[in-house]
mmCIF file of C-alpha atoms in Angstrom:
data_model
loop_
_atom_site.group_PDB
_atom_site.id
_atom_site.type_symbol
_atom_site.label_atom_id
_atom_site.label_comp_id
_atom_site.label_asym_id
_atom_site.label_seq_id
_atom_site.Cartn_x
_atom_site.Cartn_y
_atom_site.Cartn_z
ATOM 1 C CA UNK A 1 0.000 0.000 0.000
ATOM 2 C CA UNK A 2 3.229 2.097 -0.252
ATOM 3 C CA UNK A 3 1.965 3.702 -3.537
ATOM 4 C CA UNK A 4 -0.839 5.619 -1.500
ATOM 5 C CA UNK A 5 0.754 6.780 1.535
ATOM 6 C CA UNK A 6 1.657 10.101 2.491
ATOM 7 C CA UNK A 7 5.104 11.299 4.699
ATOM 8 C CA UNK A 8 4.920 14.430 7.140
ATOM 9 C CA UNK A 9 7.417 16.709 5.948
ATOM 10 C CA UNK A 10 6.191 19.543 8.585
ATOM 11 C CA UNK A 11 3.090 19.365 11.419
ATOM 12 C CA UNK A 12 2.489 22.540 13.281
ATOM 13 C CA UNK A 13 -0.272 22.859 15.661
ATOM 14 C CA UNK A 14 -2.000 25.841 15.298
ATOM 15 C CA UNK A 15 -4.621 25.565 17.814
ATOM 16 C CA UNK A 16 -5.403 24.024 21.262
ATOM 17 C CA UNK A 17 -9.141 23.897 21.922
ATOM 18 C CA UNK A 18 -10.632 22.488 24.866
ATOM 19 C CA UNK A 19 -12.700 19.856 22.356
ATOM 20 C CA UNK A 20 -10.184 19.595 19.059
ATOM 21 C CA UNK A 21 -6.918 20.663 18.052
ATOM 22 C CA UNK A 22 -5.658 22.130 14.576
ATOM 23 C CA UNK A 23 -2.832 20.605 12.579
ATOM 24 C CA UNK A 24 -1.639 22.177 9.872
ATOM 25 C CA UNK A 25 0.830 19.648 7.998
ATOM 26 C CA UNK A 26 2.877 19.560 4.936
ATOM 27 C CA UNK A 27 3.050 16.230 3.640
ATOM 28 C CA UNK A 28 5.466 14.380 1.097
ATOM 29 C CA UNK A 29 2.709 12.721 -1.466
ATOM 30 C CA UNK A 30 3.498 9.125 -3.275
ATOM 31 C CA UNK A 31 4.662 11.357 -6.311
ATOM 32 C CA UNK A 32 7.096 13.569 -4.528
ATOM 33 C CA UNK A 33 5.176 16.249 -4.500
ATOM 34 C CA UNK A 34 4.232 18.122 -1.787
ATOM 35 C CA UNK A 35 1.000 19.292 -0.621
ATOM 36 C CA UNK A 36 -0.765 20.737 3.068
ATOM 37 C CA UNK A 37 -3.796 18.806 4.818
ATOM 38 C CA UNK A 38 -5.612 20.541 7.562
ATOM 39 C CA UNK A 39 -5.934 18.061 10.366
ATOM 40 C CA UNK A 40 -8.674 17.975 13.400
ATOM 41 C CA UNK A 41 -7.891 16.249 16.697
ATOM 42 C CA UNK A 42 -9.943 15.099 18.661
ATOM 43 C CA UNK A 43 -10.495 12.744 21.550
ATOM 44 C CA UNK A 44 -12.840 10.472 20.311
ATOM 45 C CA UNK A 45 -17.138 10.493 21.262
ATOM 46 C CA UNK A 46 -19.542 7.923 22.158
ATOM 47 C CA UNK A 47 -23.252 7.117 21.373
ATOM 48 C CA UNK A 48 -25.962 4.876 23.066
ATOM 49 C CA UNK A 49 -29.072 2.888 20.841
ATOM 50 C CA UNK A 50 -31.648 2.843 24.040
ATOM 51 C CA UNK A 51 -34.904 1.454 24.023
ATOM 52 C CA UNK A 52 -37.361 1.611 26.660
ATOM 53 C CA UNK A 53 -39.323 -1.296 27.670
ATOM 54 C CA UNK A 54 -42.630 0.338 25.854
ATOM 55 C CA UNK A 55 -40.298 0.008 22.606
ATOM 56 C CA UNK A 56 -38.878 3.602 22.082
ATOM 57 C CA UNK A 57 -36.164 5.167 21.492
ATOM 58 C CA UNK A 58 -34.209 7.080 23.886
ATOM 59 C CA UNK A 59 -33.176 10.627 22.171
ATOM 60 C CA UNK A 60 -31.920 14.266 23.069
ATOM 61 C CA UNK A 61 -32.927 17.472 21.620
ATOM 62 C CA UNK A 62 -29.976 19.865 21.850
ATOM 63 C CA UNK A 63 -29.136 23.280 20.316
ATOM 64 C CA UNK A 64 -25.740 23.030 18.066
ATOM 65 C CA UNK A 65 -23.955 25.721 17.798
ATOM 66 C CA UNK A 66 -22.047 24.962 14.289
ATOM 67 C CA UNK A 67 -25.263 24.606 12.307
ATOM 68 C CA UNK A 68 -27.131 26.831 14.994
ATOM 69 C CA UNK A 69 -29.804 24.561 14.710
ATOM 70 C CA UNK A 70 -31.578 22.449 17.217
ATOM 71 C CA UNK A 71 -31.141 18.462 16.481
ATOM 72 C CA UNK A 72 -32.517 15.188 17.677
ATOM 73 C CA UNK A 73 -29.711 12.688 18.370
ATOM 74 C CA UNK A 74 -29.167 9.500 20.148
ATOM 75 C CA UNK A 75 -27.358 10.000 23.615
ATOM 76 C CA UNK A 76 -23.910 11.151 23.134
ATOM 77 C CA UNK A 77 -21.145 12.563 24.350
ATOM 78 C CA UNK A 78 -16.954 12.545 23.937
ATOM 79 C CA UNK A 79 -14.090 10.629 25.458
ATOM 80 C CA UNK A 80 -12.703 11.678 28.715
ATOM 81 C CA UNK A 81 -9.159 11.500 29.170
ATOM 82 C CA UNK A 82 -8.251 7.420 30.061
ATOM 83 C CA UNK A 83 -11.907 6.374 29.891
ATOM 84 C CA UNK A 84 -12.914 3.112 28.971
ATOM 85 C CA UNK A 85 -15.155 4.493 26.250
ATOM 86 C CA UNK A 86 -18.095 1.746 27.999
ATOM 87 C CA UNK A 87 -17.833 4.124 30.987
ATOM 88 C CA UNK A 88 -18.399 7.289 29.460
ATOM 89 C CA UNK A 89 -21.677 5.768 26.953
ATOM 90 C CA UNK A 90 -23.220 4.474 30.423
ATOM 91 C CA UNK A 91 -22.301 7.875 32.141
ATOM 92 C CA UNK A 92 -23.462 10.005 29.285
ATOM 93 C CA UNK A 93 -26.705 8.069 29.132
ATOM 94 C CA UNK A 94 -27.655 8.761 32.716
ATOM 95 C CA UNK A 95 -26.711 12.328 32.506
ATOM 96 C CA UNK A 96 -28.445 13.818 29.740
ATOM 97 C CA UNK A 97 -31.324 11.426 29.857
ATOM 98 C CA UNK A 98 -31.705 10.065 33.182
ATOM 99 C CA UNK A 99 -31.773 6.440 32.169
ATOM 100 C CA UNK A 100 -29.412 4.107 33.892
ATOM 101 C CA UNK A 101 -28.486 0.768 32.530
ATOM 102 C CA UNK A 102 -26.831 -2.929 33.414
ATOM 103 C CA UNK A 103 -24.105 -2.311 30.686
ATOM 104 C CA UNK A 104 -23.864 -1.607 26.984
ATOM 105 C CA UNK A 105 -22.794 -3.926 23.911
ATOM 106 C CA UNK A 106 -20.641 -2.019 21.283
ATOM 107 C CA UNK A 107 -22.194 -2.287 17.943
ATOM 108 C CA UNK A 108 -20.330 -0.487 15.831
ATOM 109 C CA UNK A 109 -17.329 2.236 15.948
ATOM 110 C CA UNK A 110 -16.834 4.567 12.865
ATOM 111 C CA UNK A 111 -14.264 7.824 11.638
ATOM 112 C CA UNK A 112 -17.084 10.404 11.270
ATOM 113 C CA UNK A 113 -15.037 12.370 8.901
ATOM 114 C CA UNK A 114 -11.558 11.202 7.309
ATOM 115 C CA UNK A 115 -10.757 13.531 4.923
ATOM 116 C CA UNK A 116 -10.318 16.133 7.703
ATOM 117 C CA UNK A 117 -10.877 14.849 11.252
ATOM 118 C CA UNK A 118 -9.510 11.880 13.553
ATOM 119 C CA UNK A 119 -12.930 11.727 15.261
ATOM 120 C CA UNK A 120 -13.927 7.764 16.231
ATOM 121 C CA UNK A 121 -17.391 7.383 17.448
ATOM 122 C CA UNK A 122 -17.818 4.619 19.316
ATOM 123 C CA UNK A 123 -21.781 3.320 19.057
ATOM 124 C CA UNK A 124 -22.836 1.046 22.476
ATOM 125 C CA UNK A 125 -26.534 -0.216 22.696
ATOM 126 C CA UNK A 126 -27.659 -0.274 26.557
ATOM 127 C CA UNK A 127 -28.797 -3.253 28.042
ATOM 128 C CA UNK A 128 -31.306 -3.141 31.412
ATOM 129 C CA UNK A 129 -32.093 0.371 30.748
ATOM 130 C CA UNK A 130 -34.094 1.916 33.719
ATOM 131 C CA UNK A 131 -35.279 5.268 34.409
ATOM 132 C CA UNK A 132 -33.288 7.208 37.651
ATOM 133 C CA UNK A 133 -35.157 9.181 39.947
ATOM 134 C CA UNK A 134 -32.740 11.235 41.006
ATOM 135 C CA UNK A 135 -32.138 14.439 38.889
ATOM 136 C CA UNK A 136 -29.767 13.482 36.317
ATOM 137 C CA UNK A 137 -26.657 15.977 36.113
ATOM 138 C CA UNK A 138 -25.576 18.044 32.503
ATOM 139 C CA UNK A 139 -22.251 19.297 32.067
ATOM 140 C CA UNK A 140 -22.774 23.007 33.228
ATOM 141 C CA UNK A 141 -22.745 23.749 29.353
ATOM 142 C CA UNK A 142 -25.552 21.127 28.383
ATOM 143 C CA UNK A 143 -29.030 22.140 27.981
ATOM 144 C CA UNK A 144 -30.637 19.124 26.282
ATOM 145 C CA UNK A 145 -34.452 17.745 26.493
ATOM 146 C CA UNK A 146 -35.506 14.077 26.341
ATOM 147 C CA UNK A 147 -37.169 13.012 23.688
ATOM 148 C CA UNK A 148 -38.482 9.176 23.480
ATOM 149 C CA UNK A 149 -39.831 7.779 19.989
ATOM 150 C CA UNK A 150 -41.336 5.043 18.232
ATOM 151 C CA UNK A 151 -39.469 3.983 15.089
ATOM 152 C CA UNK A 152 -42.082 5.136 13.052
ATOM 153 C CA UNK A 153 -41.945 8.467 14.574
ATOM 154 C CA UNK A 154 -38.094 8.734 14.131
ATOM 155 C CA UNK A 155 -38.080 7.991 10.232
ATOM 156 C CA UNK A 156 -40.493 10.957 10.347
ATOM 157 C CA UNK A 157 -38.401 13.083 12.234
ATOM 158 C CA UNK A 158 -35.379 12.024 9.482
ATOM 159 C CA UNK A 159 -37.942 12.955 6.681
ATOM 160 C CA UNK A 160 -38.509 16.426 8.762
ATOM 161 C CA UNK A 161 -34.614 16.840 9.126
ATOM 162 C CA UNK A 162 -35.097 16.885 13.234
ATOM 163 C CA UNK A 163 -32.888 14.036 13.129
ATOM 164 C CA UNK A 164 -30.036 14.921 10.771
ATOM 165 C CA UNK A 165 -26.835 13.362 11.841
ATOM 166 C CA UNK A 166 -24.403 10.502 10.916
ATOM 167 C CA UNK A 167 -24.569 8.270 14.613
ATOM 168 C CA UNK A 168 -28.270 8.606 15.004
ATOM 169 C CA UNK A 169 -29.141 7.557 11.049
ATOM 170 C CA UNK A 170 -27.121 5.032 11.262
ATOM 171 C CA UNK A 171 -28.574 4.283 14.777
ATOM 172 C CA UNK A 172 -31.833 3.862 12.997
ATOM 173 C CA UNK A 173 -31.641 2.191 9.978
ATOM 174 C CA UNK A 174 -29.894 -0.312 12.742
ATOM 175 C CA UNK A 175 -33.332 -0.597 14.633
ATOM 176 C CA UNK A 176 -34.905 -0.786 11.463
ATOM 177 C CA UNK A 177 -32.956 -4.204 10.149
ATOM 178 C CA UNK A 178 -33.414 -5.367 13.418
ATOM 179 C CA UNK A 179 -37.011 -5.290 13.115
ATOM 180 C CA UNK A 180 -36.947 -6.819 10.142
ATOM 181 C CA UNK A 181 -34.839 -9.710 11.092
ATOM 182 C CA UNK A 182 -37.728 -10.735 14.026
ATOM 183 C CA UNK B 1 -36.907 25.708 21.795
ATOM 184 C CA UNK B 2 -36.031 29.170 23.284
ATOM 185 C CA UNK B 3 -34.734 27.086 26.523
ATOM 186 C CA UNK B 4 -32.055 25.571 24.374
ATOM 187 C CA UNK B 5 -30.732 27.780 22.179
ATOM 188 C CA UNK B 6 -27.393 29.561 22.502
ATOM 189 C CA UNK B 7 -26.460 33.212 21.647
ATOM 190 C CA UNK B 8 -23.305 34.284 19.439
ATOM 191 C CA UNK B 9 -21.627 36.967 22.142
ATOM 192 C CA UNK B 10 -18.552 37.130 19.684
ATOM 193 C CA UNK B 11 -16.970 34.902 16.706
ATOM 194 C CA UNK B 12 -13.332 35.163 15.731
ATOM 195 C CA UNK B 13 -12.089 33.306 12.837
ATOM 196 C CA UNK B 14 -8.608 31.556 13.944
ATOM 197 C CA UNK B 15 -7.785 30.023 10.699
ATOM 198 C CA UNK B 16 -8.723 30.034 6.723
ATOM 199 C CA UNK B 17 -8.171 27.033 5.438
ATOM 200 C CA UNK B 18 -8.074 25.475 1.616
ATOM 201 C CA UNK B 19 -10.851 22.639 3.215
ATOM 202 C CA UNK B 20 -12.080 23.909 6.274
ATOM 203 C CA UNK B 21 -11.972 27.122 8.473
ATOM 204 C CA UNK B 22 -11.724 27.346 12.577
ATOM 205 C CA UNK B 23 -13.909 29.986 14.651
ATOM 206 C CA UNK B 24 -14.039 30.085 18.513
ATOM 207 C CA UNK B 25 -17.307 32.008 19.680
ATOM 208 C CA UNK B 26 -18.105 32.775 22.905
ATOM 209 C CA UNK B 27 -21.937 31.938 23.910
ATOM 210 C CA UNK B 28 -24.302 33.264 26.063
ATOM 211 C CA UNK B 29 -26.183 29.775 27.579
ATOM 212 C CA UNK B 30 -29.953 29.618 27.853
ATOM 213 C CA UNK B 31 -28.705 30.040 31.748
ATOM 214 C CA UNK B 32 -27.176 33.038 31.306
ATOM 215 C CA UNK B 33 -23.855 31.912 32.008
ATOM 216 C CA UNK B 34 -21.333 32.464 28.935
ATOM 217 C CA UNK B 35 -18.991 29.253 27.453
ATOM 218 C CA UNK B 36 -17.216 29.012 24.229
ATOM 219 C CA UNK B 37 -17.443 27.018 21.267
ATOM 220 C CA UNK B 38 -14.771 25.329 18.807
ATOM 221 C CA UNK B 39 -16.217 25.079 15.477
ATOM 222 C CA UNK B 40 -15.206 24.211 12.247
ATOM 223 C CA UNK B 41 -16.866 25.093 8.988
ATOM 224 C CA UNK B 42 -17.044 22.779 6.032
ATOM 225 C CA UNK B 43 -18.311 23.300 2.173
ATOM 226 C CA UNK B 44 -20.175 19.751 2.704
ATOM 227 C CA UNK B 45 -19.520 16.898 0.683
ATOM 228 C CA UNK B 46 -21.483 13.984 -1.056
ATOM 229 C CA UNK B 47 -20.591 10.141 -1.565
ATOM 230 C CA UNK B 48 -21.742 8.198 -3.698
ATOM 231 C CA UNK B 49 -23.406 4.108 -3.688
ATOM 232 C CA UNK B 50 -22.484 2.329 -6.690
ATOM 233 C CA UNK B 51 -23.174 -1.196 -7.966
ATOM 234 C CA UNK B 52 -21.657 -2.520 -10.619
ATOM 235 C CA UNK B 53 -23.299 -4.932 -13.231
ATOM 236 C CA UNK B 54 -22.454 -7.964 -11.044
ATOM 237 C CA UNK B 55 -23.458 -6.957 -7.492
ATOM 238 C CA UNK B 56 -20.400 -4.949 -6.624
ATOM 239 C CA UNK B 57 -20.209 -2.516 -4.881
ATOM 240 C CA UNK B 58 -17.680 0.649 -6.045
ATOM 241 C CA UNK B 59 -15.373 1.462 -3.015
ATOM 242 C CA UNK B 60 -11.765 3.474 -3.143
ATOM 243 C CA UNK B 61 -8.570 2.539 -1.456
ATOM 244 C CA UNK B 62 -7.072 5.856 0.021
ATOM 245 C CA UNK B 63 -4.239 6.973 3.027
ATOM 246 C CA UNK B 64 -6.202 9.586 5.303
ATOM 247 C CA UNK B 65 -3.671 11.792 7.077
ATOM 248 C CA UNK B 66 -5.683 12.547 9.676
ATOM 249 C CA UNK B 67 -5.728 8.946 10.906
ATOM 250 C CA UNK B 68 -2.170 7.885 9.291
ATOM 251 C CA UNK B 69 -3.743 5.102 7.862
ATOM 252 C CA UNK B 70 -5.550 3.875 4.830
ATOM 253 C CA UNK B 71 -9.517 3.417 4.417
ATOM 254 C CA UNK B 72 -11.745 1.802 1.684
ATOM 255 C CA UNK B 73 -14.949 4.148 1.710
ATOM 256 C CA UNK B 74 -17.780 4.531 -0.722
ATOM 257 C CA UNK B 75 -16.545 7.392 -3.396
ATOM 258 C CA UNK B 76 -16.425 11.006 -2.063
ATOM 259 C CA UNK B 77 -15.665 14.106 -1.962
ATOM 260 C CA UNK B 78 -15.964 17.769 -1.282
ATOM 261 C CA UNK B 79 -18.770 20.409 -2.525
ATOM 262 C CA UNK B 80 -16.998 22.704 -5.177
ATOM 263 C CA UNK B 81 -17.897 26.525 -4.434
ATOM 264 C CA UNK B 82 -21.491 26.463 -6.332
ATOM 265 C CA UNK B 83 -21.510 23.026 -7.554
ATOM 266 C CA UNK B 84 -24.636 20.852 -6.469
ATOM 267 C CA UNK B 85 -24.403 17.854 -4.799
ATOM 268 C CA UNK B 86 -25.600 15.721 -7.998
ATOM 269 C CA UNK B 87 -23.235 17.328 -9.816
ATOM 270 C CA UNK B 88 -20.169 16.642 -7.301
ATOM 271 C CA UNK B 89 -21.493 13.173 -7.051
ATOM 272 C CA UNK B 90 -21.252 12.115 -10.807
ATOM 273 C CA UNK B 91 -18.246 13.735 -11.620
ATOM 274 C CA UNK B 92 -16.617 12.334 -8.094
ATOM 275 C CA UNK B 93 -17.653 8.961 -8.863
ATOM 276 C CA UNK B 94 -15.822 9.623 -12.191
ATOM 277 C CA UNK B 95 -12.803 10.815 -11.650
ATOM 278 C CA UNK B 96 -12.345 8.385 -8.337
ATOM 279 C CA UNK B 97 -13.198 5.209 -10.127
ATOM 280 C CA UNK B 98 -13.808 5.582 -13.758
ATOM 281 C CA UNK B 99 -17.462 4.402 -13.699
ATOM 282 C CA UNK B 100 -20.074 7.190 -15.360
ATOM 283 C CA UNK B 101 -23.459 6.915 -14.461
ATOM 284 C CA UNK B 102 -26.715 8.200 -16.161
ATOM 285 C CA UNK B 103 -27.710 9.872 -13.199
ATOM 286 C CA UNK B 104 -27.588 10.003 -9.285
ATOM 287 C CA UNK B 105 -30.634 9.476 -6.745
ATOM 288 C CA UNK B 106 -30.530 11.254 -3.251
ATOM 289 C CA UNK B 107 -30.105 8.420 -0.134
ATOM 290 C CA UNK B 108 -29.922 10.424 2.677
ATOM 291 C CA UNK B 109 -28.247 14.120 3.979
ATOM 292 C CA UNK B 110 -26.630 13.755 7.304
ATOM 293 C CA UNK B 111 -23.964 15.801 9.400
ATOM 294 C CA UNK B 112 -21.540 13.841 10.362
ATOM 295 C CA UNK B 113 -19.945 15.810 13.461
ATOM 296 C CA UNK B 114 -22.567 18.143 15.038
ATOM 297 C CA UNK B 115 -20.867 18.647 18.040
ATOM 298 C CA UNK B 116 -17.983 20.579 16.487
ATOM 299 C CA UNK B 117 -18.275 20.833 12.640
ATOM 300 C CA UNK B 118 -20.989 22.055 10.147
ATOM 301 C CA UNK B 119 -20.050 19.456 7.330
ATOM 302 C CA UNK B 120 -23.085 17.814 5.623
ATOM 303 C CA UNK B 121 -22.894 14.702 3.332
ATOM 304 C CA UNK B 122 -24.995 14.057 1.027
ATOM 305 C CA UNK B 123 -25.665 10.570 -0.156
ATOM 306 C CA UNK B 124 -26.470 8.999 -3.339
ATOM 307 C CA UNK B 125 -27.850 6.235 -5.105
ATOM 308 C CA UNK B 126 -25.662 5.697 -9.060
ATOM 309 C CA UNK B 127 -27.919 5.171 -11.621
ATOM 310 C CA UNK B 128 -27.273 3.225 -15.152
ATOM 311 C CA UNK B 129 -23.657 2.485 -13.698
ATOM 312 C CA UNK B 130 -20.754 2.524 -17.036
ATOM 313 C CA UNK B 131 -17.071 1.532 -16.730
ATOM 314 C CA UNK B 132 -15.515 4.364 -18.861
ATOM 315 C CA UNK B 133 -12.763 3.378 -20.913
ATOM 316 C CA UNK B 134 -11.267 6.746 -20.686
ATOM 317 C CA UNK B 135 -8.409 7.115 -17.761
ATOM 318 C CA UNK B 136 -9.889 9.039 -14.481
ATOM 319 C CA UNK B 137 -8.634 12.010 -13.740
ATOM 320 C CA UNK B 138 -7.906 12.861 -9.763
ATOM 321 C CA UNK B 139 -7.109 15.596 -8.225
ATOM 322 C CA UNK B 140 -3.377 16.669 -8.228
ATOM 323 C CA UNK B 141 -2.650 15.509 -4.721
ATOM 324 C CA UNK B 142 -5.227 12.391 -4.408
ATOM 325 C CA UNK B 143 -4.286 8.996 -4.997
ATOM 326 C CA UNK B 144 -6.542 6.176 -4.853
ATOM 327 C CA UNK B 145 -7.227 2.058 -5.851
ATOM 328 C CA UNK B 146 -10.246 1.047 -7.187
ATOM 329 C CA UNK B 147 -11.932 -2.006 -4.998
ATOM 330 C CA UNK B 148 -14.912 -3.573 -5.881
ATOM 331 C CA UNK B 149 -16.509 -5.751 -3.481
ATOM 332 C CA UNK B 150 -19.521 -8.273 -2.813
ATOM 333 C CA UNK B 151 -21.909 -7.217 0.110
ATOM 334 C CA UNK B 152 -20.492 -10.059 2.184
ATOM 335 C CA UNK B 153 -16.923 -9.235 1.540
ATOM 336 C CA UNK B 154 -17.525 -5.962 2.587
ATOM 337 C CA UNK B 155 -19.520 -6.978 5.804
ATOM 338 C CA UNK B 156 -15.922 -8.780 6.321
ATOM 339 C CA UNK B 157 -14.079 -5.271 5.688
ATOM 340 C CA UNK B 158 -15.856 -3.696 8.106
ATOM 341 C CA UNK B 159 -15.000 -6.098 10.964
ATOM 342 C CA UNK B 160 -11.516 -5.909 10.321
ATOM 343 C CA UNK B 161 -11.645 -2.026 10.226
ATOM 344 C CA UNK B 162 -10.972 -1.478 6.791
ATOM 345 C CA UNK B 163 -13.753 -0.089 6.201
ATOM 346 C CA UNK B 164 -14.097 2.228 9.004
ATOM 347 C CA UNK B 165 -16.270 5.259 8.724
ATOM 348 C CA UNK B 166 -19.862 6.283 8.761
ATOM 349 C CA UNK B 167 -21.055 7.240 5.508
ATOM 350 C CA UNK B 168 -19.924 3.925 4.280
ATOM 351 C CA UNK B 169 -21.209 2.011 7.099
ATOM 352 C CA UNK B 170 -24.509 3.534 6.499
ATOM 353 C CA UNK B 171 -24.301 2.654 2.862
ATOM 354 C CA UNK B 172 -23.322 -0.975 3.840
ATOM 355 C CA UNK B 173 -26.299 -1.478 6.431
ATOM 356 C CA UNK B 174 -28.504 0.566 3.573
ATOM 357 C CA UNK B 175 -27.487 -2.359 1.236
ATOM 358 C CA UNK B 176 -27.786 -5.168 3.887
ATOM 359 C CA UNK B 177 -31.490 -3.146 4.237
ATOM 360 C CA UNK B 178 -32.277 -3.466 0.440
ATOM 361 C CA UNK B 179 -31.455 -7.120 0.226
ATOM 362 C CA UNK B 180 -33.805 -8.346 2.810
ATOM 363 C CA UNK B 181 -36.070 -6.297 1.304
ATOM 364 C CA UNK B 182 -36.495 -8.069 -1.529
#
């Protein structure tokens, strides 16, 4: 695979965010010539397929700033430094949705942009899901509202473009073969 | 949604990239409180499903820099200033892999990072797929290998990471979705 790799000539980070970091890098290409990719870091994000025992889905509705729209997604959230990415998809469950669970099966991990971004989401469905009493607890910057959904109401809310992201179509269509394979 | 929605306090664009650019705003909460916001805008980009006469389906063999390591995805690429996404689609699908088409069908839109990036895909659906006999043309710096593989085969790419991001693990389940439909 020699013929398609490319060899840093130069990296230089030219920004240190809190969520991602900016690489600008010059890179040798398999010609010899040179040419520049702009490179996102980041740390990596989980997501959590929940269903309730009535049969729905377990969603958030949460402003995004970068589209500055407001979005339906499944229950996500990213990597903490040296967690077991299992930890975080059970924690980030309970806190924006209030739903605890007895563990979570991964299902499917996936770049979520490779031309420009190191990004892995990691996709866990939840297994024993129960709803907390207690309060559940947001990040102090995280303002989301729980939605819950039939199947047949979330392929609606794709058609609507309420539900407009990568994790949570693939999410469905997911649900969707596995209602077909029953 | 007033109870989730942010406010822009101040934007500053940090870089100006040839693929994507970096702003960091500074928010004003629906609490009040102020936090800030790494974002990066992206023209968007469309991929493309294609099946060959015999059940194949059209992938590309490619290095991605941001992950030092190489990926076979469905065919891609970025939105040219003005272009629209049909129009990307065909001509990526072209100069990627060689195979014209009579025409493209929309899948599915979907970003694929909302939590930091504005990038949309858009996916389609070949129509009339035709090897051209005529040598593709890539872009200066892009280098790729033409794979074409069986539905299985690429079930078997995806466990062993090959295959390895979402728009082409949607288009795999999409596929997997299609053939017990019929």
């Amino acid at each position: 695979m020699e013929h398609l790799k490319e060899k840093t000539v130069k990296s230089e980070k030219l920004f240190n965010g809190r969520v991602i970091d900016l690489y600008l890098e010059e890179v040798e290409l398999p010609n010899g010539k040179t040419s520049t990719r702009e490179i996102i870091k980041h740390p990596g994000a989980v997501a959590v397929v929940a269903i309730t025992d009535k049969g729905k889905i377990v969603m958030v509705r949460q402003y995004r700033k970068a589209m500055d729209r407001i979005l339906v997604e499944i229950p996500a959230g990213k990597l903490e430094n040296g967690e077991k990415p299992e930890v975080t998809a059970i924690r980030e469950l309970q806190e924006e949705t209030g739903y605890t669970c007895d563990g979570v099966t991964p299902l499917i991990s996936f770049y979520t942009s490779p031309g420009f971004a190191d990004e892995l989401v990691h996709l866990f469905v939840a297994n024993g899901l129960k709803k907390d009493n207690q309060k559940h607890s947001l990040d102090e910057d995280e303002f989301v509202d729980l939605v819950e959904v039939t199947l047949n109401e979330a392929l609606q809310m794709m058609e609507s473009k309420e539900i407009y992201d990568a994790k949570t179509a693939y999410a469905i269509q997911y649900l969707q073969l596995q209602q077909m394979r029953k």
